[in-house]
mmCIF file of C-alpha atoms in Angstrom:
data_model
loop_
_atom_site.group_PDB
_atom_site.id
_atom_site.type_symbol
_atom_site.label_atom_id
_atom_site.label_comp_id
_atom_site.label_asym_id
_atom_site.label_seq_id
_atom_site.Cartn_x
_atom_site.Cartn_y
_atom_site.Cartn_z
ATOM 1 C CA VAL A 1230 1.766 -13.968 -2.635
ATOM 2 C CA ASN A 1231 -1.757 -13.891 -1.220
ATOM 3 C CA ARG A 1232 -3.424 -10.970 -2.995
ATOM 4 C CA GLY A 1233 -3.779 -9.115 -6.287
ATOM 5 C CA ASP A 1234 -5.419 -5.673 -6.257
ATOM 6 C CA ASP A 1235 -2.248 -3.601 -6.326
ATOM 7 C CA ASN A 1236 0.171 -2.081 -8.827
ATOM 8 C CA GLY A 1237 1.097 -5.538 -10.097
ATOM 9 C CA GLU A 1238 -2.492 -6.299 -11.073
ATOM 10 C CA ILE A 1239 -3.117 -2.948 -12.731
ATOM 11 C CA PHE A 1240 0.152 -3.177 -14.656
ATOM 12 C CA PHE A 1241 -0.623 -6.767 -15.752
ATOM 13 C CA ARG A 1242 -4.057 -5.699 -16.976
ATOM 14 C CA TYR A 1243 -2.498 -2.783 -18.848
ATOM 15 C CA LEU A 1244 -0.137 -5.166 -20.665
ATOM 16 C CA GLN A 1245 -3.102 -7.369 -21.611
ATOM 17 C CA GLU A 1246 -5.070 -4.382 -22.913
ATOM 18 C CA HIS A 1247 -2.050 -2.925 -24.737
ATOM 19 C CA PRO A 1248 -0.219 -6.031 -25.980
ATOM 20 C CA ILE A 1249 3.398 -5.847 -27.106
ATOM 21 C CA SER A 1250 4.313 -8.387 -29.777
ATOM 22 C CA HIS A 1251 7.350 -9.904 -28.033
ATOM 23 C CA VAL A 1252 6.042 -9.727 -24.439
ATOM 24 C CA GLN A 1253 4.357 -12.640 -22.615
ATOM 25 C CA PRO A 1254 2.967 -11.493 -19.229
ATOM 26 C CA TYR A 1255 2.141 -13.896 -16.383
ATOM 27 C CA PHE A 1256 0.506 -13.009 -13.071
ATOM 28 C CA VAL A 1257 1.662 -14.927 -9.977
ATOM 29 C CA VAL A 1258 -0.573 -15.359 -6.911
ATOM 30 C CA SER A 1259 -1.604 -18.192 -4.583
ATOM 31 C CA LYS A 1260 -4.234 -20.561 -6.020
ATOM 32 C CA ASP A 1261 -5.866 -20.628 -2.567
ATOM 33 C CA VAL A 1262 -7.138 -17.026 -2.706
ATOM 34 C CA PRO A 1263 -10.132 -15.593 -4.644
ATOM 35 C CA ASP A 1264 -7.816 -13.373 -6.725
ATOM 36 C CA PHE A 1265 -6.370 -16.452 -8.440
ATOM 37 C CA ARG A 1266 -9.701 -17.197 -10.140
ATOM 38 C CA ARG A 1267 -10.583 -13.540 -10.647
ATOM 39 C CA MET A 1268 -7.331 -12.699 -12.416
ATOM 40 C CA LYS A 1269 -7.870 -15.458 -14.997
ATOM 41 C CA GLN A 1270 -10.325 -13.195 -16.791
ATOM 42 C CA TYR A 1271 -7.410 -10.926 -17.701
ATOM 43 C CA GLY A 1272 -4.677 -13.363 -18.723
ATOM 44 C CA LYS A 1273 -2.362 -16.197 -17.685
ATOM 45 C CA VAL A 1274 -2.242 -16.793 -13.937
ATOM 46 C CA VAL A 1275 0.360 -18.952 -12.203
ATOM 47 C CA ASN A 1276 0.221 -20.493 -8.713
ATOM 48 C CA VAL A 1277 2.946 -19.068 -6.491
ATOM 49 C CA TYR A 1278 5.824 -21.486 -5.673
ATOM 50 C CA SER A 1279 4.563 -24.014 -8.218
ATOM 51 C CA TRP A 1280 7.069 -25.665 -10.573
ATOM 52 C CA ARG A 1281 5.588 -23.548 -13.363
ATOM 53 C CA HIS A 1282 6.210 -20.377 -11.360
ATOM 54 C CA LYS A 1283 9.798 -21.390 -10.578
ATOM 55 C CA LEU A 1284 10.549 -22.304 -14.174
ATOM 56 C CA LEU A 1285 9.061 -19.042 -15.459
ATOM 57 C CA HIS A 1286 11.059 -17.147 -12.850
ATOM 58 C CA LEU A 1287 14.303 -18.634 -14.169
ATOM 59 C CA LEU A 1288 13.337 -18.003 -17.811
ATOM 60 C CA SER A 1289 11.917 -14.518 -17.381
ATOM 61 C CA ASP A 1290 13.550 -11.293 -18.516
ATOM 62 C CA TYR A 1291 11.781 -9.164 -15.895
ATOM 63 C CA ILE A 1292 10.219 -9.748 -12.479
ATOM 64 C CA ILE A 1293 7.716 -6.919 -11.982
ATOM 65 C CA SER A 1294 5.983 -6.622 -8.624
ATOM 66 C CA SER A 1295 4.375 -4.306 -6.099
ATOM 67 C CA GLN A 1296 6.477 -6.137 -3.504
ATOM 68 C CA ALA A 1297 10.242 -6.456 -3.100
ATOM 69 C CA ASN A 1298 10.391 -9.074 -0.385
ATOM 70 C CA LYS A 1299 12.366 -12.315 -0.478
ATOM 71 C CA PRO A 1300 9.732 -14.549 -2.193
ATOM 72 C CA VAL A 1301 9.611 -12.110 -5.133
ATOM 73 C CA VAL A 1302 13.391 -12.107 -5.489
ATOM 74 C CA ASN A 1303 13.842 -15.817 -4.778
ATOM 75 C CA PRO A 1304 10.829 -18.180 -4.840
ATOM 76 C CA PHE A 1305 13.083 -21.200 -4.225
ATOM 77 C CA GLY A 1306 13.846 -20.538 -0.555
ATOM 78 C CA ALA A 1307 17.009 -22.248 0.696
ATOM 79 C CA VAL A 1308 17.323 -24.158 -2.581
ATOM 80 C CA GLY A 1309 17.845 -20.809 -4.317
ATOM 81 C CA LYS A 1310 21.574 -21.095 -3.619
ATOM 82 C CA TYR A 1311 21.804 -23.547 -6.537
ATOM 83 C CA TYR A 1312 20.382 -20.871 -8.869
ATOM 84 C CA SER A 1313 22.247 -17.925 -7.359
ATOM 85 C CA ASP A 1314 23.984 -16.982 -10.623
ATOM 86 C CA ILE A 1315 20.661 -16.841 -12.500
ATOM 87 C CA LEU A 1316 18.803 -15.064 -9.688
ATOM 88 C CA ALA A 1317 21.535 -12.448 -9.367
ATOM 89 C CA GLY A 1318 21.014 -11.474 -12.995
ATOM 90 C CA LYS A 1319 17.241 -10.995 -12.767
ATOM 91 C CA LYS A 1320 15.894 -7.557 -13.673
ATOM 92 C CA ILE A 1321 13.511 -6.778 -10.819
ATOM 93 C CA VAL A 1322 11.172 -3.819 -11.276
ATOM 94 C CA PHE A 1323 9.644 -2.636 -8.004
ATOM 95 C CA LEU A 1324 6.303 -0.939 -8.693
ATOM 96 C CA GLN A 1325 5.967 -0.278 -4.938
ATOM 97 C CA HIS A 1326 2.815 -0.704 -2.865
ATOM 98 C CA GLY A 1327 2.801 2.871 -1.652
ATOM 99 C CA VAL A 1328 4.746 6.104 -1.747
ATOM 100 C CA THR A 1329 8.037 5.780 0.168
ATOM 101 C CA LYS A 1330 7.734 8.790 2.432
ATOM 102 C CA ASP A 1331 9.969 7.436 5.193
ATOM 103 C CA ASP A 1332 13.538 6.147 5.028
ATOM 104 C CA GLN A 1333 13.417 2.452 4.112
ATOM 105 C CA SER A 1334 16.982 2.220 2.869
ATOM 106 C CA GLN A 1335 17.856 -0.349 5.513
ATOM 107 C CA TRP A 1336 16.051 -3.114 3.596
ATOM 108 C CA LEU A 1337 15.495 -1.585 0.157
ATOM 109 C CA ASN A 1338 19.072 -0.562 -0.589
ATOM 110 C CA ARG A 1339 20.867 -1.738 -3.722
ATOM 111 C CA TYR A 1340 23.083 -4.215 -1.860
ATOM 112 C CA ASN A 1341 20.082 -5.874 -0.261
ATOM 113 C CA ARG A 1342 17.672 -5.870 -3.238
ATOM 114 C CA ASN A 1343 19.627 -4.731 -6.331
ATOM 115 C CA LEU A 1344 16.544 -3.464 -8.174
ATOM 116 C CA TYR A 1345 16.626 -2.853 -11.919
ATOM 117 C CA GLY A 1346 13.986 -0.161 -11.549
ATOM 118 C CA ILE A 1347 12.003 1.430 -8.729
ATOM 119 C CA VAL A 1348 8.913 3.546 -9.369
ATOM 120 C CA ALA A 1349 8.636 7.001 -7.782
ATOM 121 C CA ASN A 1350 5.569 9.236 -7.624
ATOM 122 C CA THR A 1351 6.661 12.619 -6.298
ATOM 123 C CA MET A 1352 9.809 14.691 -6.652
ATOM 124 C CA PRO A 1353 10.636 14.502 -2.891
ATOM 125 C CA GLU A 1354 10.287 10.709 -3.052
ATOM 126 C CA TYR A 1355 12.449 10.552 -6.197
ATOM 127 C CA ASP A 1356 15.109 12.715 -4.548
ATOM 128 C CA SER A 1357 15.075 10.591 -1.378
ATOM 129 C CA PHE A 1358 15.947 7.445 -3.353
ATOM 130 C CA LEU A 1359 19.036 9.238 -4.637
ATOM 131 C CA GLU A 1360 20.020 11.106 -1.468
ATOM 132 C CA TYR A 1361 19.495 8.465 1.248
ATOM 133 C CA ASP A 1362 21.587 5.289 1.507
ATOM 134 C CA TYR A 1363 19.727 3.330 -1.169
ATOM 135 C CA PHE A 1364 22.768 3.572 -3.482
ATOM 136 C CA TYR A 1365 20.652 3.813 -6.620
ATOM 137 C CA THR A 1366 21.267 6.174 -9.531
ATOM 138 C CA PRO A 1367 18.850 8.073 -11.810
ATOM 139 C CA ARG A 1368 19.020 5.082 -14.148
ATOM 140 C CA GLU A 1369 17.212 2.848 -11.621
ATOM 141 C CA VAL A 1370 14.806 5.417 -10.120
ATOM 142 C CA TRP A 1371 11.844 6.063 -12.425
ATOM 143 C CA LEU A 1372 9.552 9.068 -11.876
ATOM 144 C CA THR A 1373 6.503 7.516 -13.545
ATOM 145 C CA GLY A 1374 3.764 7.341 -10.920
ATOM 146 C CA MET A 1375 2.265 4.050 -9.710
ATOM 147 C CA PRO A 1376 0.125 2.063 -12.182
ATOM 148 C CA ARG A 1377 -2.770 1.784 -9.752
ATOM 149 C CA TYR A 1378 -3.280 5.556 -9.893
ATOM 150 C CA ASP A 1379 -4.589 4.985 -13.435
ATOM 151 C CA ALA A 1380 -7.515 2.987 -12.008
ATOM 152 C CA LEU A 1381 -8.685 5.301 -9.214
ATOM 153 C CA THR A 1382 -12.328 6.455 -9.454
ATOM 154 C CA HIS A 1383 -15.033 8.299 -7.486
ATOM 155 C CA ASP A 1384 -18.089 6.458 -6.093
ATOM 156 C CA GLU A 1385 -18.678 8.081 -2.700
ATOM 157 C CA LYS A 1386 -21.125 6.262 -0.381
ATOM 158 C CA ARG A 1387 -20.708 8.309 2.813
ATOM 159 C CA TYR A 1388 -18.186 5.904 4.343
ATOM 160 C CA VAL A 1389 -15.625 6.984 6.933
ATOM 161 C CA THR A 1390 -12.901 4.374 6.606
ATOM 162 C CA ILE A 1391 -10.321 3.528 9.252
ATOM 163 C CA MET A 1392 -7.263 1.987 7.606
ATOM 164 C CA PRO A 1393 -4.112 1.732 9.755
ATOM 165 C CA THR A 1394 -0.838 0.230 8.664
ATOM 166 C CA TRP A 1395 0.649 -2.646 10.640
ATOM 167 C CA ARG A 1396 3.560 -2.888 13.070
ATOM 168 C CA LYS A 1397 6.519 -5.186 12.519
ATOM 169 C CA SER A 1398 6.865 -5.375 16.295
ATOM 170 C CA LEU A 1399 3.504 -7.184 16.467
ATOM 171 C CA SER A 1400 4.792 -10.078 14.363
ATOM 172 C CA ASP A 1401 7.002 -13.027 15.208
ATOM 173 C CA GLY A 1402 8.271 -13.575 11.667
ATOM 174 C CA VAL A 1403 6.854 -15.054 8.472
ATOM 175 C CA ASP A 1404 5.367 -18.451 7.790
ATOM 176 C CA ALA A 1405 6.522 -20.915 5.135
ATOM 177 C CA THR A 1406 4.678 -19.025 2.380
ATOM 178 C CA GLY A 1407 6.199 -15.656 3.232
ATOM 179 C CA VAL A 1408 3.104 -14.255 5.010
ATOM 180 C CA TRP A 1409 3.698 -12.430 8.306
ATOM 181 C CA ARG A 1410 2.474 -14.135 11.505
ATOM 182 C CA VAL A 1411 0.737 -12.190 14.296
ATOM 183 C CA SER A 1412 2.402 -12.635 17.675
ATOM 184 C CA ASP A 1413 0.569 -13.994 20.719
ATOM 185 C CA ALA A 1414 1.055 -10.623 22.445
ATOM 186 C CA PHE A 1415 -1.115 -8.811 19.880
ATOM 187 C CA VAL A 1416 -4.163 -8.560 22.141
ATOM 188 C CA GLU A 1417 -2.080 -6.814 24.827
ATOM 189 C CA SER A 1418 -0.595 -4.278 22.414
ATOM 190 C CA ASP A 1419 -1.426 -0.564 22.412
ATOM 191 C CA TYR A 1420 -2.230 -0.976 18.701
ATOM 192 C CA PHE A 1421 -5.022 -3.478 19.339
ATOM 193 C CA LYS A 1422 -6.392 -1.580 22.334
ATOM 194 C CA PHE A 1423 -6.467 1.732 20.440
ATOM 195 C CA TYR A 1424 -8.239 0.478 17.325
ATOM 196 C CA ASN A 1425 -10.597 -1.780 19.255
ATOM 197 C CA ALA A 1426 -11.646 1.275 21.302
ATOM 198 C CA LEU A 1427 -11.981 3.478 18.211
ATOM 199 C CA LEU A 1428 -14.132 0.942 16.367
ATOM 200 C CA ASN A 1429 -16.483 0.732 19.356
ATOM 201 C CA HIS A 1430 -16.538 4.414 20.348
ATOM 202 C CA GLU A 1431 -20.190 5.147 21.099
ATOM 203 C CA ARG A 1432 -20.007 8.923 20.495
ATOM 204 C CA LEU A 1433 -18.257 8.468 17.145
ATOM 205 C CA ILE A 1434 -20.755 5.846 15.990
ATOM 206 C CA ALA A 1435 -23.754 7.873 17.197
ATOM 207 C CA LYS A 1436 -22.541 11.029 15.425
ATOM 208 C CA ALA A 1437 -21.862 9.071 12.240
ATOM 209 C CA LYS A 1438 -25.452 7.866 12.301
ATOM 210 C CA GLU A 1439 -26.704 11.407 13.007
ATOM 211 C CA TYR A 1440 -24.839 12.856 10.012
ATOM 212 C CA GLY A 1441 -25.602 9.944 7.702
ATOM 213 C CA TYR A 1442 -22.181 8.251 7.593
ATOM 214 C CA LYS A 1443 -21.032 4.663 8.070
ATOM 215 C CA ILE A 1444 -17.864 3.775 10.025
ATOM 216 C CA CYS A 1445 -15.833 1.116 8.183
ATOM 217 C CA PHE A 1446 -12.637 -0.760 9.029
ATOM 218 C CA MET A 1447 -10.164 -1.922 6.394
ATOM 219 C CA PRO A 1448 -7.559 -3.930 8.331
ATOM 220 C CA HIS A 1449 -4.033 -4.437 7.054
ATOM 221 C CA PRO A 1450 -3.736 -7.941 5.493
ATOM 222 C CA ASN A 1451 -1.035 -8.861 8.005
ATOM 223 C CA ILE A 1452 -3.445 -8.699 10.957
ATOM 224 C CA LYS A 1453 -6.052 -10.906 9.292
ATOM 225 C CA PRO A 1454 -5.343 -13.856 11.675
ATOM 226 C CA ALA A 1455 -6.149 -11.612 14.653
ATOM 227 C CA LEU A 1456 -9.401 -10.055 13.408
ATOM 228 C CA GLY A 1457 -11.458 -12.360 15.629
ATOM 229 C CA LEU A 1458 -10.063 -10.590 18.684
ATOM 230 C CA PHE A 1459 -11.808 -7.298 17.850
ATOM 231 C CA MET A 1460 -15.221 -6.493 19.288
ATOM 232 C CA ARG A 1461 -17.543 -5.925 16.352
ATOM 233 C CA HIS A 1462 -20.061 -3.150 16.883
ATOM 234 C CA PRO A 1463 -23.209 -3.876 14.840
ATOM 235 C CA ASP A 1464 -23.054 -0.413 13.219
ATOM 236 C CA VAL A 1465 -19.425 -0.765 12.057
ATOM 237 C CA THR A 1466 -18.514 -2.549 8.811
ATOM 238 C CA PHE A 1467 -15.429 -4.783 8.712
ATOM 239 C CA TRP A 1468 -14.088 -5.316 5.198
ATOM 240 C CA ASP A 1469 -12.052 -8.385 4.260
ATOM 241 C CA GLU A 1470 -9.540 -9.236 1.530
ATOM 242 C CA GLU A 1471 -12.263 -9.606 -1.094
ATOM 243 C CA LYS A 1472 -12.937 -5.867 -0.891
ATOM 244 C CA PRO A 1473 -10.666 -4.211 -3.503
ATOM 245 C CA TYR A 1474 -8.704 -1.248 -2.223
ATOM 246 C CA ARG A 1475 -9.813 0.727 -5.274
ATOM 247 C CA GLU A 1476 -13.423 0.330 -4.122
ATOM 248 C CA VAL A 1477 -12.507 1.485 -0.624
ATOM 249 C CA PHE A 1478 -10.833 4.612 -2.014
ATOM 250 C CA ALA A 1479 -13.734 5.269 -4.409
ATOM 251 C CA GLU A 1480 -16.531 4.786 -1.872
ATOM 252 C CA SER A 1481 -15.037 6.495 1.183
ATOM 253 C CA ASP A 1482 -15.593 10.179 1.940
ATOM 254 C CA LEU A 1483 -12.978 10.408 4.704
ATOM 255 C CA LEU A 1484 -9.919 8.288 5.499
ATOM 256 C CA VAL A 1485 -8.475 7.792 8.977
ATOM 257 C CA THR A 1486 -4.994 6.313 9.128
ATOM 258 C CA ASP A 1487 -1.702 6.547 11.000
ATOM 259 C CA TYR A 1488 1.456 6.239 8.887
ATOM 260 C CA SER A 1489 0.092 4.304 5.932
ATOM 261 C CA SER A 1490 0.989 5.438 2.443
ATOM 262 C CA VAL A 1491 -2.577 4.673 1.280
ATOM 263 C CA VAL A 1492 -3.232 8.345 2.024
ATOM 264 C CA PHE A 1493 -1.507 9.173 -1.258
ATOM 265 C CA ASP A 1494 -4.126 7.199 -3.227
ATOM 266 C CA PHE A 1495 -6.857 8.960 -1.294
ATOM 267 C CA ALA A 1496 -5.211 12.345 -1.729
ATOM 268 C CA TYR A 1497 -4.860 11.655 -5.453
ATOM 269 C CA LEU A 1498 -8.689 11.647 -5.494
ATOM 270 C CA ARG A 1499 -8.720 15.003 -3.597
ATOM 271 C CA LYS A 1500 -10.438 13.645 -0.482
ATOM 272 C CA PRO A 1501 -9.863 14.537 3.199
ATOM 273 C CA ILE A 1502 -7.602 12.561 5.545
ATOM 274 C CA VAL A 1503 -7.029 12.501 9.292
ATOM 275 C CA TYR A 1504 -3.867 10.989 10.793
ATOM 276 C CA CYS A 1505 -3.701 9.514 14.279
ATOM 277 C CA GLN A 1506 -0.217 8.814 15.618
ATOM 278 C CA PHE A 1507 -0.679 7.731 19.223
ATOM 279 C CA ASP A 1508 2.530 5.644 19.104
ATOM 280 C CA ARG A 1509 4.714 7.884 16.956
ATOM 281 C CA GLU A 1510 7.848 7.672 19.126
ATOM 282 C CA GLU A 1511 7.696 3.871 19.292
ATOM 283 C CA PHE A 1512 6.884 3.520 15.594
ATOM 284 C CA PHE A 1513 9.959 5.413 14.431
ATOM 285 C CA SER A 1514 12.273 4.029 17.110
ATOM 286 C CA GLY A 1515 13.150 0.894 15.143
ATOM 287 C CA GLY A 1516 10.154 -1.283 15.994
ATOM 288 C CA HIS A 1517 9.060 -1.180 12.360
ATOM 289 C CA SER A 1518 10.886 -1.173 9.020
ATOM 290 C CA TYR A 1519 10.532 2.622 8.772
ATOM 291 C CA VAL A 1520 12.911 5.353 9.823
ATOM 292 C CA GLU A 1521 11.409 8.839 9.651
ATOM 293 C CA GLY A 1522 12.388 10.441 6.358
ATOM 294 C CA TYR A 1523 11.794 13.617 4.380
ATOM 295 C CA PHE A 1524 7.995 13.609 4.842
ATOM 296 C CA ASN A 1525 6.806 15.726 7.757
ATOM 297 C CA TYR A 1526 3.234 14.746 8.613
ATOM 298 C CA VAL A 1527 2.392 18.146 10.095
ATOM 299 C CA GLU A 1528 3.970 20.303 7.382
ATOM 300 C CA ASP A 1529 3.576 17.999 4.348
ATOM 301 C CA GLY A 1530 0.599 15.809 5.285
ATOM 302 C CA PHE A 1531 -2.856 15.968 3.712
ATOM 303 C CA GLY A 1532 -4.818 16.356 6.941
ATOM 304 C CA GLU A 1533 -4.636 17.034 10.660
ATOM 305 C CA VAL A 1534 -2.382 14.890 12.870
ATOM 306 C CA GLU A 1535 -4.008 13.783 16.134
ATOM 307 C CA ALA A 1536 -2.158 12.106 19.003
ATOM 308 C CA ASP A 1537 -4.887 10.424 21.079
ATOM 309 C CA LEU A 1538 -8.275 8.772 20.809
ATOM 310 C CA ASP A 1539 -10.424 11.666 22.046
ATOM 311 C CA SER A 1540 -8.917 14.299 19.739
ATOM 312 C CA LEU A 1541 -9.163 11.908 16.789
ATOM 313 C CA VAL A 1542 -12.852 11.247 17.444
ATOM 314 C CA GLU A 1543 -13.614 14.976 17.716
ATOM 315 C CA ARG A 1544 -11.754 15.688 14.467
ATOM 316 C CA VAL A 1545 -13.648 12.992 12.575
ATOM 317 C CA ILE A 1546 -16.936 14.309 13.937
ATOM 318 C CA GLU A 1547 -15.969 17.813 12.781
ATOM 319 C CA TYR A 1548 -15.390 16.539 9.241
ATOM 320 C CA MET A 1549 -18.689 14.623 9.174
ATOM 321 C CA GLU A 1550 -20.558 17.680 10.454
ATOM 322 C CA HIS A 1551 -19.239 19.704 7.492
ATOM 323 C CA GLY A 1552 -19.833 17.071 4.819
ATOM 324 C CA CYS A 1553 -16.283 15.665 4.704
ATOM 325 C CA VAL A 1554 -15.041 18.508 2.495
ATOM 326 C CA LEU A 1555 -11.324 18.709 1.692
ATOM 327 C CA LYS A 1556 -9.885 21.875 3.200
ATOM 328 C CA GLU A 1557 -8.170 24.275 0.809
ATOM 329 C CA LYS A 1558 -4.937 24.140 2.772
ATOM 330 C CA TYR A 1559 -4.611 20.420 2.091
ATOM 331 C CA ARG A 1560 -5.847 20.683 -1.496
ATOM 332 C CA GLU A 1561 -2.938 22.996 -2.248
ATOM 333 C CA ARG A 1562 -0.484 20.513 -0.711
ATOM 334 C CA ILE A 1563 -1.904 17.701 -2.836
ATOM 335 C CA GLU A 1564 -1.557 19.713 -6.031
ATOM 336 C CA ARG A 1565 2.094 20.372 -5.235
ATOM 337 C CA THR A 1566 2.886 16.771 -4.310
ATOM 338 C CA PHE A 1567 2.278 14.524 -7.329
ATOM 339 C CA ALA A 1568 4.455 14.555 -10.420
ATOM 340 C CA TYR A 1569 1.563 13.481 -12.700
ATOM 341 C CA HIS A 1570 -2.244 13.562 -12.708
ATOM 342 C CA ASP A 1571 -2.854 12.066 -16.162
ATOM 343 C CA ARG A 1572 -3.601 8.311 -15.768
ATOM 344 C CA GLU A 1573 -0.562 7.441 -17.905
ATOM 345 C CA CYS A 1574 1.563 5.816 -15.185
ATOM 346 C CA SER A 1575 1.463 2.289 -16.636
ATOM 347 C CA ARG A 1576 2.501 3.565 -20.057
ATOM 348 C CA ARG A 1577 5.475 5.398 -18.561
ATOM 349 C CA VAL A 1578 6.595 2.226 -16.729
ATOM 350 C CA VAL A 1579 6.404 0.271 -19.996
ATOM 351 C CA ASP A 1580 8.469 2.953 -21.715
ATOM 352 C CA LYS A 1581 11.125 2.728 -19.001
ATOM 353 C CA ILE A 1582 11.307 -1.064 -19.259
ATOM 354 C CA LEU A 1583 11.587 -0.869 -23.027
ATOM 355 C CA GLY A 1584 14.348 1.714 -22.664
ATOM 356 C CA LYS A 1585 12.447 4.626 -24.191
#
């Protein structure tokens, strides 16, 4: 509801650039964010939760989104019970906002979301949707690739970008607009302490300067309200929501993350990745929406897996010292992972929707 710059945007732009005679696309996002004005250059943009949005939702043939949360399925909130028969018949296409490498069947299963179509990117991911308790069939699972892969480019600027995912355990629910709130205990969390220390690590920052790199931080949108709690080292760049993810992927030479599926976008560009999983046991113990699935970070991942701050810093320094070159071992894994490398993902999604 509060950002474009994902599969929904890329797919919307594709439909505008490749119009279909009987299709009228609308893009829904909050009028209070910069993306609302920016997206108007591509087509018709509608303010989320407005009467126009709600009317279009009822009249639409397809709801196509990178998200599958409650506001996408039902923008009416509690009043949705009066439209339950119409809402139940909606054809919801989930473009995803990342590769589902862990088991998310608890919330994404057919009885909880009842998706018309769900996009898959790799054969293991496709198989997991059919084998785990999602209760979908090959008719609903589409091996097309995500639309945003069509827009990935190279524009390296010697950035080392730190981009962790968030933790459901650090939130105390969602606000009235469907955006997650950060809990008051955030500043005492291991998550905050770890990344605050990493972003102010003197040896890491000094070595980055020595080798000609810039340390950058791309925070998850859900921790935006807590960004003021971080110490901001003058030599570290903090990016905000106006920085498109595509630019981050294009401009970065090395990505540091934990469990985030953004590594698949980065890997798609054949760039090196380092994982740091200092809270692995807690993360997969039920404190987040993930349950560990088919993807083994050590055996299937696209980079080394580090378990503490010191080893992570030394690994990043090692990569910078050698020019942030992707190691052959991980290049081979990347080549085996993706079903397509042809920038035709949006076209394949259209074909699936049209029943081709």
